[in-house]
Amino acid sequence: MPGDDDLRQVLLDQREELKAPPPAGKWVPRSRERELRDALRRPLIKVITGVRRSGKSVLARLALAGRDFAYVNFDDERLAGLRTEDLQRVEKAVAALRPSTRLWLLDEVQNVEGWELFVNRLHRLGWNLVVTGSNSKLLSRELATHLTGRYVPIEVFPFSFREFLAARDAPVPSAAPTTRERAGIEERLREYALVGGFPEMVVSGPSGGYLRELHDKIVSRDIAARYRVKHPRTLKELSLYCFSNPGAPMTYNRVQRAFDFRSVHTAESYVGFLEEAYLILPARPFAFKFREQIRQARKVYTIDNAMTLALSTKATQDRGALLENLVFQELRRRDLDVFTWTQPDHAVDFLIREDRRVAQLVQVCAAFDSPETVAREYRALHKAAKIARCKDLLLLTPDGAAPPARFVPRGPKVRVEPLWRWLLGLR
């Protein structure tokens, strides 16, 4: 822990760093910006969570633009080893440098043990706080204990397709584009699937080295070191397995056997660590009875397609699995209540629930490459629609071209839509 003078210098240096351009090289509007701006008017702690390098701090800076606020970045090696009792010195240093503001941005505050007590005290004193962190469960668990009902959570993911286009200065087409516009947006979608949504990658292009380094840092620093994981190599191998098989069903029993864990509980803990750090995104299976739901395997998706390609141990990656992964990322980004649907004789990729009813069924198909593929995708939607009593059936494909009518089995109407239009929220 630096001395008082050095601490003030660290805070001054961090303030200067705020003036630097964001990783994307420009200020790209984020979908959660308005939500955060609205939350700033409320006397609640604003908690921004998301995977490392997804733009949490930049989102906060966008929402705080034009306001006087204090800033502390706890993800700074000069503040390494900061203890609970040191936080009062941080508070005094901030107050000395920014005496006129009661608005604070605390970056990666979970790096300090006992941080939640510090935040709780500042909140009681009337400070308006914005907190960021790269560990969802660590933040939510400790906030739930000490700040029940006094915080608003905001999740940040890597760039959506719309944000990707904004970062690339690419136009958003109309819902009914010209042939030239359609060709352009389909090419941008192929780029997005390759480059992913991490802001630095969107600017500099795909870099497997950067993404592998980022992944390893999250596994070793944010997970293994923080939780004192006994087998960090096995943890990394488990993560690489998930990135090599996006959308694959997973049970803790299978994980235990595959990675030779001592118990199912250990397997559950290791999977949970990856989820908490936002590397993997498990999807719950849908069932009308809770007991049936917990018996089914969960599908596990990944946070970013470019990271998936960089980390996969497979020579080639299934295009359909990558598209399905992309769709689930967007469903999570939209904060929908999303499940998977699997029955003995059919499966539908995603089920959306609203107000305890099944609102939509979504199937993702890379290509209608045979009459059998067409029949399988449509019949799965038809069967699920009958059981779930759902009328909104959506089939997403890269180009949105419907299959020949003679191959489509009879049944409820299925809306075929191009993936780019759905990702952009166009109708």
Tab-separated table of C-alpha atoms in Angstrom, residues 157-349:
chain	number	residue	atom	x	y	z
A	157	PHE	CA	-21.374	-7.948	-22.683
A	158	PRO	CA	-18.928	-7.510	-25.579
A	159	PHE	CA	-20.254	-5.416	-28.463
A	160	SER	CA	-23.574	-6.403	-29.979
A	161	PHE	CA	-23.824	-6.476	-33.776
A	162	ARG	CA	-25.312	-2.968	-33.776
A	163	GLU	CA	-22.473	-1.688	-31.566
A	164	PHE	CA	-19.977	-3.489	-33.805
A	165	LEU	CA	-21.355	-1.617	-36.827
A	166	ALA	CA	-21.142	1.697	-34.951
A	167	ALA	CA	-17.515	1.020	-34.015
A	168	ARG	CA	-16.723	0.234	-37.668
A	169	ASP	CA	-18.672	3.288	-38.931
A	170	ALA	CA	-20.802	0.886	-40.955
A	171	PRO	CA	-24.408	1.862	-41.740
A	172	VAL	CA	-27.400	0.011	-40.336
A	173	PRO	CA	-29.588	-0.991	-43.289
A	174	SER	CA	-33.334	-0.786	-43.437
A	175	ALA	CA	-35.412	-3.863	-42.662
A	176	ALA	CA	-35.941	-4.267	-46.427
A	177	PRO	CA	-32.507	-3.481	-47.912
A	178	THR	CA	-31.467	-3.280	-51.538
A	179	THR	CA	-29.480	-6.163	-53.006
A	180	ARG	CA	-26.271	-4.188	-52.518
A	181	GLU	CA	-27.137	-3.287	-48.928
A	182	ARG	CA	-28.010	-6.900	-48.173
A	183	ALA	CA	-24.664	-8.101	-49.522
A	184	GLY	CA	-22.889	-5.503	-47.405
A	185	ILE	CA	-24.640	-6.349	-44.141
A	186	GLU	CA	-24.173	-10.084	-44.685
A	187	GLU	CA	-20.443	-9.444	-45.141
A	188	ARG	CA	-20.387	-7.373	-41.919
A	189	LEU	CA	-22.105	-10.259	-40.124
A	190	ARG	CA	-19.409	-12.665	-41.309
A	191	GLU	CA	-16.799	-10.234	-39.977
A	192	TYR	CA	-18.622	-9.958	-36.642
A	193	ALA	CA	-18.731	-13.736	-36.290
A	194	LEU	CA	-14.956	-13.815	-36.859
A	195	VAL	CA	-13.827	-10.689	-34.976
A	196	GLY	CA	-16.251	-10.970	-32.072
A	197	GLY	CA	-17.326	-8.143	-29.808
A	198	PHE	CA	-14.378	-7.330	-27.553
A	199	PRO	CA	-13.801	-3.604	-28.253
A	200	GLU	CA	-10.063	-3.868	-28.905
A	201	MET	CA	-10.617	-6.674	-31.407
A	202	VAL	CA	-13.275	-4.709	-33.266
A	203	VAL	CA	-10.711	-1.979	-33.946
A	204	SER	CA	-7.533	-3.985	-34.526
A	205	GLY	CA	-9.042	-7.110	-36.076
A	206	PRO	CA	-8.988	-10.712	-34.879
A	207	SER	CA	-6.026	-11.624	-32.686
A	208	GLY	CA	-5.932	-15.094	-31.236
A	209	GLY	CA	-2.927	-14.135	-29.126
A	210	TYR	CA	-4.726	-11.261	-27.411
A	211	LEU	CA	-7.809	-13.358	-26.705
A	212	ARG	CA	-5.807	-16.314	-25.403
A	213	GLU	CA	-3.857	-13.988	-23.125
A	214	LEU	CA	-7.078	-12.390	-21.888
A	215	HIS	CA	-8.608	-15.805	-21.224
A	216	ASP	CA	-5.518	-17.017	-19.355
A	217	LYS	CA	-5.461	-13.863	-17.241
A	218	ILE	CA	-9.095	-14.351	-16.257
A	219	VAL	CA	-8.531	-18.011	-15.388
A	220	SER	CA	-5.296	-17.504	-13.461
A	221	ARG	CA	-5.905	-14.148	-11.796
A	222	ASP	CA	-9.647	-13.669	-11.455
A	223	ILE	CA	-10.439	-17.287	-10.632
A	224	ALA	CA	-7.482	-19.475	-9.606
A	225	ALA	CA	-5.705	-16.903	-7.440
A	226	ARG	CA	-8.853	-15.415	-5.912
A	227	TYR	CA	-10.421	-18.737	-4.964
A	228	ARG	CA	-7.128	-20.540	-4.263
A	229	VAL	CA	-8.034	-23.218	-6.797
A	230	LYS	CA	-6.064	-26.390	-6.068
A	231	HIS	CA	-5.868	-27.535	-9.681
A	232	PRO	CA	-5.536	-24.432	-11.919
A	233	ARG	CA	-4.378	-26.513	-14.878
A	234	THR	CA	-7.546	-28.614	-14.729
A	235	LEU	CA	-9.602	-25.423	-14.484
A	236	LYS	CA	-7.991	-24.144	-17.685
A	237	GLU	CA	-8.558	-27.486	-19.422
A	238	LEU	CA	-12.228	-27.372	-18.441
A	239	SER	CA	-12.524	-23.868	-19.858
A	240	LEU	CA	-10.850	-24.915	-23.114
A	241	TYR	CA	-13.264	-27.830	-23.361
A	242	CYS	CA	-16.220	-25.433	-23.058
A	243	PHE	CA	-14.781	-23.124	-25.719
A	244	SER	CA	-14.201	-26.098	-28.007
A	245	ASN	CA	-17.816	-27.243	-27.664
A	246	PRO	CA	-20.132	-24.196	-27.520
A	247	GLY	CA	-23.739	-25.199	-26.990
A	248	ALA	CA	-22.865	-28.726	-25.879
A	249	PRO	CA	-24.966	-30.260	-23.076
A	250	MET	CA	-23.146	-30.605	-19.772
A	251	THR	CA	-23.838	-32.298	-16.441
A	252	TYR	CA	-21.669	-32.134	-13.345
A	253	ASN	CA	-21.452	-35.926	-13.287
A	254	ARG	CA	-19.960	-35.942	-16.782
A	255	VAL	CA	-17.519	-33.181	-15.859
A	256	GLN	CA	-16.437	-35.070	-12.757
A	257	ARG	CA	-15.709	-38.219	-14.748
A	258	ALA	CA	-14.059	-36.444	-17.688
A	259	PHE	CA	-11.693	-34.365	-15.548
A	260	ASP	CA	-11.250	-36.843	-12.703
A	261	PHE	CA	-12.547	-34.525	-9.982
A	262	ARG	CA	-12.856	-36.052	-6.532
A	263	SER	CA	-16.531	-35.175	-6.265
A	264	VAL	CA	-19.467	-33.797	-8.212
A	265	HIS	CA	-19.399	-30.805	-5.852
A	266	THR	CA	-15.870	-29.939	-7.015
A	267	ALA	CA	-16.966	-30.204	-10.642
A	268	GLU	CA	-19.897	-27.890	-9.910
A	269	SER	CA	-17.572	-25.380	-8.230
A	270	TYR	CA	-15.157	-25.264	-11.176
A	271	VAL	CA	-17.967	-24.781	-13.700
A	272	GLY	CA	-19.398	-22.092	-11.417
A	273	PHE	CA	-16.075	-20.233	-11.358
A	274	LEU	CA	-16.070	-19.997	-15.156
A	275	GLU	CA	-19.665	-18.790	-15.164
A	276	GLU	CA	-19.040	-16.164	-12.485
A	277	ALA	CA	-16.179	-14.733	-14.542
A	278	TYR	CA	-18.500	-14.561	-17.605
A	279	LEU	CA	-16.367	-16.934	-19.680
A	280	ILE	CA	-19.245	-19.374	-20.114
A	281	LEU	CA	-22.995	-18.775	-20.296
A	282	PRO	CA	-25.037	-21.808	-19.224
A	283	ALA	CA	-28.606	-22.084	-20.507
A	284	ARG	CA	-31.292	-23.680	-18.371
A	285	PRO	CA	-33.345	-26.514	-19.860
A	286	PHE	CA	-37.083	-25.856	-19.885
A	287	ALA	CA	-39.503	-28.215	-18.189
A	288	PHE	CA	-42.964	-27.713	-16.742
A	289	LYS	CA	-41.863	-29.346	-13.484
A	290	PHE	CA	-38.827	-28.122	-11.564
A	291	ARG	CA	-37.648	-31.637	-10.745
A	292	GLU	CA	-37.566	-32.488	-14.448
A	293	GLN	CA	-35.629	-29.299	-15.158
A	294	ILE	CA	-32.813	-30.017	-12.709
A	295	ARG	CA	-32.406	-33.547	-14.066
A	296	GLN	CA	-31.683	-32.356	-17.600
A	297	ALA	CA	-28.257	-31.360	-18.872
A	298	ARG	CA	-27.596	-27.653	-19.321
A	299	LYS	CA	-26.184	-26.377	-22.577
A	300	VAL	CA	-23.082	-24.249	-22.071
A	301	TYR	CA	-22.368	-21.347	-24.426
A	302	THR	CA	-19.375	-18.998	-24.478
A	303	ILE	CA	-18.996	-15.254	-24.069
A	304	ASP	CA	-17.589	-14.439	-27.526
A	305	ASN	CA	-17.233	-16.211	-30.862
A	306	ALA	CA	-13.752	-14.874	-31.632
A	307	MET	CA	-12.501	-16.095	-28.261
A	308	THR	CA	-14.166	-19.427	-29.024
A	309	LEU	CA	-12.267	-19.708	-32.314
A	310	ALA	CA	-9.006	-18.661	-30.634
A	311	LEU	CA	-9.281	-21.205	-27.819
A	312	SER	CA	-10.920	-24.157	-29.535
A	313	THR	CA	-8.810	-27.296	-29.628
A	314	LYS	CA	-10.690	-28.509	-32.712
A	315	ALA	CA	-9.222	-28.209	-36.203
A	316	THR	CA	-12.512	-26.768	-37.484
A	317	GLN	CA	-15.503	-25.323	-35.662
A	318	ASP	CA	-19.112	-26.193	-36.473
A	319	ARG	CA	-20.675	-23.159	-38.179
A	320	GLY	CA	-24.126	-23.987	-36.858
A	321	ALA	CA	-22.817	-24.141	-33.288
A	322	LEU	CA	-21.166	-20.731	-33.689
A	323	LEU	CA	-24.392	-19.172	-34.988
A	324	GLU	CA	-26.340	-20.720	-32.116
A	325	ASN	CA	-23.720	-19.355	-29.725
A	326	LEU	CA	-24.106	-15.895	-31.259
A	327	VAL	CA	-27.876	-15.987	-30.829
A	328	PHE	CA	-27.664	-17.016	-27.182
A	329	GLN	CA	-25.208	-14.202	-26.465
A	330	GLU	CA	-27.730	-11.738	-27.901
A	331	LEU	CA	-30.611	-13.244	-25.928
A	332	ARG	CA	-28.582	-12.814	-22.733
A	333	ARG	CA	-27.648	-9.284	-23.787
A	334	ARG	CA	-31.367	-8.489	-24.132
A	335	ASP	CA	-31.934	-9.773	-20.592
A	336	LEU	CA	-34.609	-12.259	-21.674
A	337	ASP	CA	-35.788	-15.277	-19.692
A	338	VAL	CA	-34.298	-17.879	-22.030
A	339	PHE	CA	-34.212	-21.683	-21.870
A	340	THR	CA	-33.327	-24.592	-24.123
A	341	TRP	CA	-35.932	-27.182	-25.161
A	342	THR	CA	-35.022	-30.849	-25.510
A	343	GLN	CA	-37.378	-33.794	-25.901
A	344	PRO	CA	-36.606	-37.426	-26.833
A	345	ASP	CA	-37.739	-36.963	-30.444
A	346	HIS	CA	-37.006	-33.284	-31.112
A	347	ALA	CA	-35.138	-30.214	-29.868
A	348	VAL	CA	-35.537	-26.461	-30.244
A	349	ASP	CA	-32.573	-24.220	-29.598
